[in-house]
Structures are given as C-alpha cells and as structure tokens.
C-alpha cells in the first residue's frame, strides 16, 4: 500500500464534490489524452471543479474538465474543454450506468493524479446532499475544529 502512495502524484482534486454529494463508491479510470494535454497536466494545469461524467452508447466521457493548453505547444494543442473519453471496463460502465438510472445519483470526478506515469481519474458515484445535510456537515466540522483547538490550548 505504501508503494501505491509513492507512485501516485495528485494533480487536481474536487473538494466541492465532497461538500455537495455523498460519495457512495469510487472507481479509478484512465483518460484518453493527447501528448500536449499530458504535458500540461504534468505541470498541474488541470481543473475538475466544474466537471461531470456522462455515459453515452456504452462509453464514459468526462465533460467540463479544463486542461490548459501547453505553453510550449503549437498546432497540436487541443481545446481546453474538449470532451475526453474515460477508459473503464465495459462491465464497470454498465454497472455505473445502471446505478446512475436510480433517482438522485450522478457521477463526479473526485481527483486527477498520475499513477505509474499514467493519468488517472477517481470517479465517484454520488448522491446529492440537501441544504440541511450541508449545514449539518459544516456544524460537525466546526465542532471538531473547536474541540481540537481546546485540546491544543489545554496541552500548553
């Protein structure tokens, strides 16, 4: 397990997804990219804040993922917001499609990272939070932060 963490280099994460959704399951998928896009991601110029995942005709696609054009690139630079195909097994795609049919479920990208030199995306099967769920989570975090602060003060 420790070896996996060393070989994994985080490029972008989607903290907003954890705020807006309950993450039920996580899947790892590759992305179909061009060379200049990989170079740009290697420099950390990637954003998945507004991204979502759709399944169409048995294939999974990531929409709204922004990969800034590579600075030293040329005519081979692609559109930053182009639709990118996700590389998943057919069985995984079918399973995700069936679960997405259930009311309230969606697919969101959680992280983009390098694993053994390959760009990977962590896909989350998520259920939307209501406003009161978000408030409860924020209250819980505030309580934990306050308890930790009190604990640190008592140690001095």
mmCIF file of C-alpha atoms in Angstrom:
data_model
loop_
_atom_site.group_PDB
_atom_site.id
_atom_site.type_symbol
_atom_site.label_atom_id
_atom_site.label_comp_id
_atom_site.label_asym_id
_atom_site.label_seq_id
_atom_site.Cartn_x
_atom_site.Cartn_y
_atom_site.Cartn_z
ATOM 1 C CA UNK A 1 0.000 0.000 0.000
ATOM 2 C CA UNK A 2 2.856 2.396 0.793
ATOM 3 C CA UNK A 3 4.296 1.787 -2.677
ATOM 4 C CA UNK A 4 0.999 2.858 -4.292
ATOM 5 C CA UNK A 5 1.126 6.203 -2.496
ATOM 6 C CA UNK A 6 4.685 6.864 -3.657
ATOM 7 C CA UNK A 7 3.774 6.147 -7.279
ATOM 8 C CA UNK A 8 0.677 8.385 -7.039
ATOM 9 C CA UNK A 9 1.085 12.126 -7.641
ATOM 10 C CA UNK A 10 -2.034 14.247 -7.119
ATOM 11 C CA UNK A 11 -2.653 16.894 -9.786
ATOM 12 C CA UNK A 12 -6.178 18.174 -9.036
ATOM 13 C CA UNK A 13 -8.927 17.335 -6.606
ATOM 14 C CA UNK A 14 -12.573 18.287 -6.328
ATOM 15 C CA UNK A 15 -13.282 19.298 -2.722
ATOM 16 C CA UNK A 16 -16.613 20.757 -3.779
ATOM 17 C CA UNK A 17 -17.840 17.278 -4.724
ATOM 18 C CA UNK A 18 -17.463 16.132 -1.111
ATOM 19 C CA UNK A 19 -19.389 19.212 0.014
ATOM 20 C CA UNK A 20 -22.247 18.801 -2.482
ATOM 21 C CA UNK A 21 -22.581 14.994 -2.585
ATOM 22 C CA UNK A 22 -22.482 11.838 -0.504
ATOM 23 C CA UNK A 23 -19.870 9.661 -2.244
ATOM 24 C CA UNK A 24 -21.171 6.064 -2.315
ATOM 25 C CA UNK A 25 -18.486 4.294 -4.390
ATOM 26 C CA UNK A 26 -15.186 5.198 -6.042
ATOM 27 C CA UNK A 27 -13.713 3.916 -9.299
ATOM 28 C CA UNK A 28 -10.356 4.504 -10.960
ATOM 29 C CA UNK A 29 -10.358 5.297 -14.666
ATOM 30 C CA UNK A 30 -7.785 6.275 -17.245
ATOM 31 C CA UNK A 31 -8.320 9.220 -19.594
ATOM 32 C CA UNK A 32 -7.776 9.316 -23.340
ATOM 33 C CA UNK A 33 -5.463 12.320 -23.798
ATOM 34 C CA UNK A 34 -3.131 13.801 -26.385
ATOM 35 C CA UNK A 35 0.582 14.425 -25.733
ATOM 36 C CA UNK A 36 0.373 18.171 -25.123
ATOM 37 C CA UNK A 37 -2.531 17.616 -22.694
ATOM 38 C CA UNK A 38 -0.453 15.166 -20.658
ATOM 39 C CA UNK A 39 2.434 17.668 -20.554
ATOM 40 C CA UNK A 40 0.057 20.386 -19.372
ATOM 41 C CA UNK A 41 -1.402 18.104 -16.662
ATOM 42 C CA UNK A 42 2.146 17.242 -15.572
ATOM 43 C CA UNK A 43 2.627 20.975 -14.929
ATOM 44 C CA UNK A 44 -0.544 20.933 -12.799
ATOM 45 C CA UNK A 45 -2.675 22.959 -15.214
ATOM 46 C CA UNK A 46 -5.883 20.991 -14.853
ATOM 47 C CA UNK A 47 -9.206 21.720 -13.165
ATOM 48 C CA UNK A 48 -12.156 19.422 -12.455
ATOM 49 C CA UNK A 49 -14.225 21.798 -10.319
ATOM 50 C CA UNK A 50 -16.974 22.154 -12.944
ATOM 51 C CA UNK A 51 -16.571 18.685 -14.477
ATOM 52 C CA UNK A 52 -19.094 15.851 -14.636
ATOM 53 C CA UNK A 53 -19.240 12.406 -16.196
ATOM 54 C CA UNK A 54 -21.766 11.140 -18.698
ATOM 55 C CA UNK A 55 -22.292 7.717 -20.213
ATOM 56 C CA UNK A 56 -23.347 7.512 -23.852
ATOM 57 C CA UNK A 57 -23.602 4.408 -26.049
ATOM 58 C CA UNK A 58 -21.593 2.242 -23.653
ATOM 59 C CA UNK A 59 -18.739 4.727 -23.258
ATOM 60 C CA UNK A 60 -17.950 7.072 -20.372
ATOM 61 C CA UNK A 61 -16.916 10.678 -21.025
ATOM 62 C CA UNK A 62 -15.691 13.456 -18.772
ATOM 63 C CA UNK A 63 -17.210 16.824 -19.660
ATOM 64 C CA UNK A 64 -16.118 20.253 -18.463
ATOM 65 C CA UNK A 65 -12.626 19.172 -17.410
ATOM 66 C CA UNK A 66 -10.317 22.095 -18.145
ATOM 67 C CA UNK A 67 -6.808 21.202 -19.315
ATOM 68 C CA UNK A 68 -5.000 24.461 -20.119
ATOM 69 C CA UNK A 69 -3.088 24.497 -23.413
ATOM 70 C CA UNK A 70 0.568 23.536 -23.126
ATOM 71 C CA UNK A 71 2.677 26.734 -23.235
ATOM 72 C CA UNK A 72 5.411 25.265 -25.393
ATOM 73 C CA UNK A 73 2.872 23.525 -27.589
ATOM 74 C CA UNK A 74 1.892 24.513 -31.081
ATOM 75 C CA UNK A 75 -0.805 23.425 -33.521
ATOM 76 C CA UNK A 76 -1.151 20.175 -31.575
ATOM 77 C CA UNK A 77 -2.760 21.929 -28.587
ATOM 78 C CA UNK A 78 -6.379 20.862 -28.195
ATOM 79 C CA UNK A 79 -9.449 22.723 -26.963
ATOM 80 C CA UNK A 80 -9.118 23.062 -23.156
ATOM 81 C CA UNK A 81 -12.729 21.981 -22.526
ATOM 82 C CA UNK A 82 -12.981 19.192 -25.089
ATOM 83 C CA UNK A 83 -14.831 16.020 -24.119
ATOM 84 C CA UNK A 84 -12.415 13.285 -23.037
ATOM 85 C CA UNK A 85 -13.171 9.576 -23.057
ATOM 86 C CA UNK A 86 -12.686 7.624 -19.842
ATOM 87 C CA UNK A 87 -11.044 4.221 -20.010
ATOM 88 C CA UNK A 88 -13.134 1.770 -17.979
ATOM 89 C CA UNK A 89 -14.073 -1.867 -18.429
ATOM 90 C CA UNK A 90 -17.430 -2.492 -20.124
ATOM 91 C CA UNK A 91 -18.761 -4.212 -17.005
ATOM 92 C CA UNK A 92 -17.867 -1.164 -14.883
ATOM 93 C CA UNK A 93 -19.534 1.186 -17.352
ATOM 94 C CA UNK A 94 -22.697 -0.961 -17.406
ATOM 95 C CA UNK A 95 -22.760 -1.068 -13.607
ATOM 96 C CA UNK A 96 -22.297 2.711 -13.352
ATOM 97 C CA UNK A 97 -24.992 3.301 -15.965
ATOM 98 C CA UNK A 98 -27.482 1.120 -14.062
ATOM 99 C CA UNK A 99 -26.694 2.853 -10.776
ATOM 100 C CA UNK A 100 -26.962 6.263 -12.426
ATOM 101 C CA UNK A 101 -30.516 5.381 -13.548
ATOM 102 C CA UNK A 102 -31.518 5.391 -9.863
ATOM 103 C CA UNK A 103 -33.061 8.722 -8.904
ATOM 104 C CA UNK A 104 -30.630 11.205 -7.352
ATOM 105 C CA UNK A 105 -27.351 9.515 -8.366
ATOM 106 C CA UNK A 106 -24.688 11.148 -10.502
ATOM 107 C CA UNK A 107 -21.069 10.570 -11.488
ATOM 108 C CA UNK A 108 -18.483 13.157 -10.460
ATOM 109 C CA UNK A 109 -14.706 13.262 -10.863
ATOM 110 C CA UNK A 110 -13.004 13.436 -7.463
ATOM 111 C CA UNK A 111 -9.278 13.510 -8.255
ATOM 112 C CA UNK A 112 -6.860 13.609 -11.177
ATOM 113 C CA UNK A 113 -3.480 12.032 -10.492
ATOM 114 C CA UNK A 114 -0.523 10.251 -12.017
ATOM 115 C CA UNK A 115 -0.131 6.592 -11.161
ATOM 116 C CA UNK A 116 2.971 4.878 -12.539
ATOM 117 C CA UNK A 117 3.259 7.528 -15.254
ATOM 118 C CA UNK A 118 -0.371 7.283 -16.401
ATOM 119 C CA UNK A 119 -3.042 9.955 -15.867
ATOM 120 C CA UNK A 120 -5.925 8.577 -13.821
ATOM 121 C CA UNK A 121 -9.242 9.976 -12.612
ATOM 122 C CA UNK A 122 -11.044 8.865 -9.476
ATOM 123 C CA UNK A 123 -14.742 8.733 -10.313
ATOM 124 C CA UNK A 124 -17.325 8.861 -7.551
ATOM 125 C CA UNK A 125 -20.869 7.552 -7.658
ATOM 126 C CA UNK A 126 -22.603 10.284 -5.706
ATOM 127 C CA UNK A 127 -25.981 11.186 -4.287
ATOM 128 C CA UNK A 128 -26.835 14.877 -3.928
ATOM 129 C CA UNK A 129 -26.944 16.462 -0.485
ATOM 130 C CA UNK A 130 -29.809 18.618 0.658
ATOM 131 C CA UNK A 131 -29.144 22.021 2.202
ATOM 132 C CA UNK A 132 -29.723 20.719 5.727
ATOM 133 C CA UNK A 133 -27.171 17.937 5.136
ATOM 134 C CA UNK A 134 -24.573 20.530 4.147
ATOM 135 C CA UNK A 135 -25.355 22.608 7.236
ATOM 136 C CA UNK A 136 -25.049 19.534 9.467
ATOM 137 C CA UNK A 137 -21.654 18.703 7.941
ATOM 138 C CA UNK A 138 -20.419 22.263 8.450
ATOM 139 C CA UNK A 139 -21.608 22.242 12.077
ATOM 140 C CA UNK A 140 -19.850 18.921 12.668
ATOM 141 C CA UNK A 141 -16.586 20.265 11.194
ATOM 142 C CA UNK A 142 -16.868 23.402 13.346
ATOM 143 C CA UNK A 143 -17.323 21.263 16.464
ATOM 144 C CA UNK A 144 -14.301 19.130 15.578
ATOM 145 C CA UNK A 145 -12.182 22.221 14.885
ATOM 146 C CA UNK A 146 -13.246 23.802 18.177
ATOM 147 C CA UNK A 147 -12.569 20.601 20.135
ATOM 148 C CA UNK A 148 -9.107 20.342 18.559
ATOM 149 C CA UNK A 149 -8.402 23.992 19.409
ATOM 150 C CA UNK A 150 -9.499 23.433 23.025
ATOM 151 C CA UNK A 151 -7.337 20.324 23.213
ATOM 152 C CA UNK A 152 -4.266 22.225 21.933
ATOM 153 C CA UNK A 153 -4.888 25.030 24.461
ATOM 154 C CA UNK A 154 -5.149 22.537 27.325
ATOM 155 C CA UNK A 155 -1.775 20.987 26.358
ATOM 156 C CA UNK A 156 0.059 24.308 26.847
#
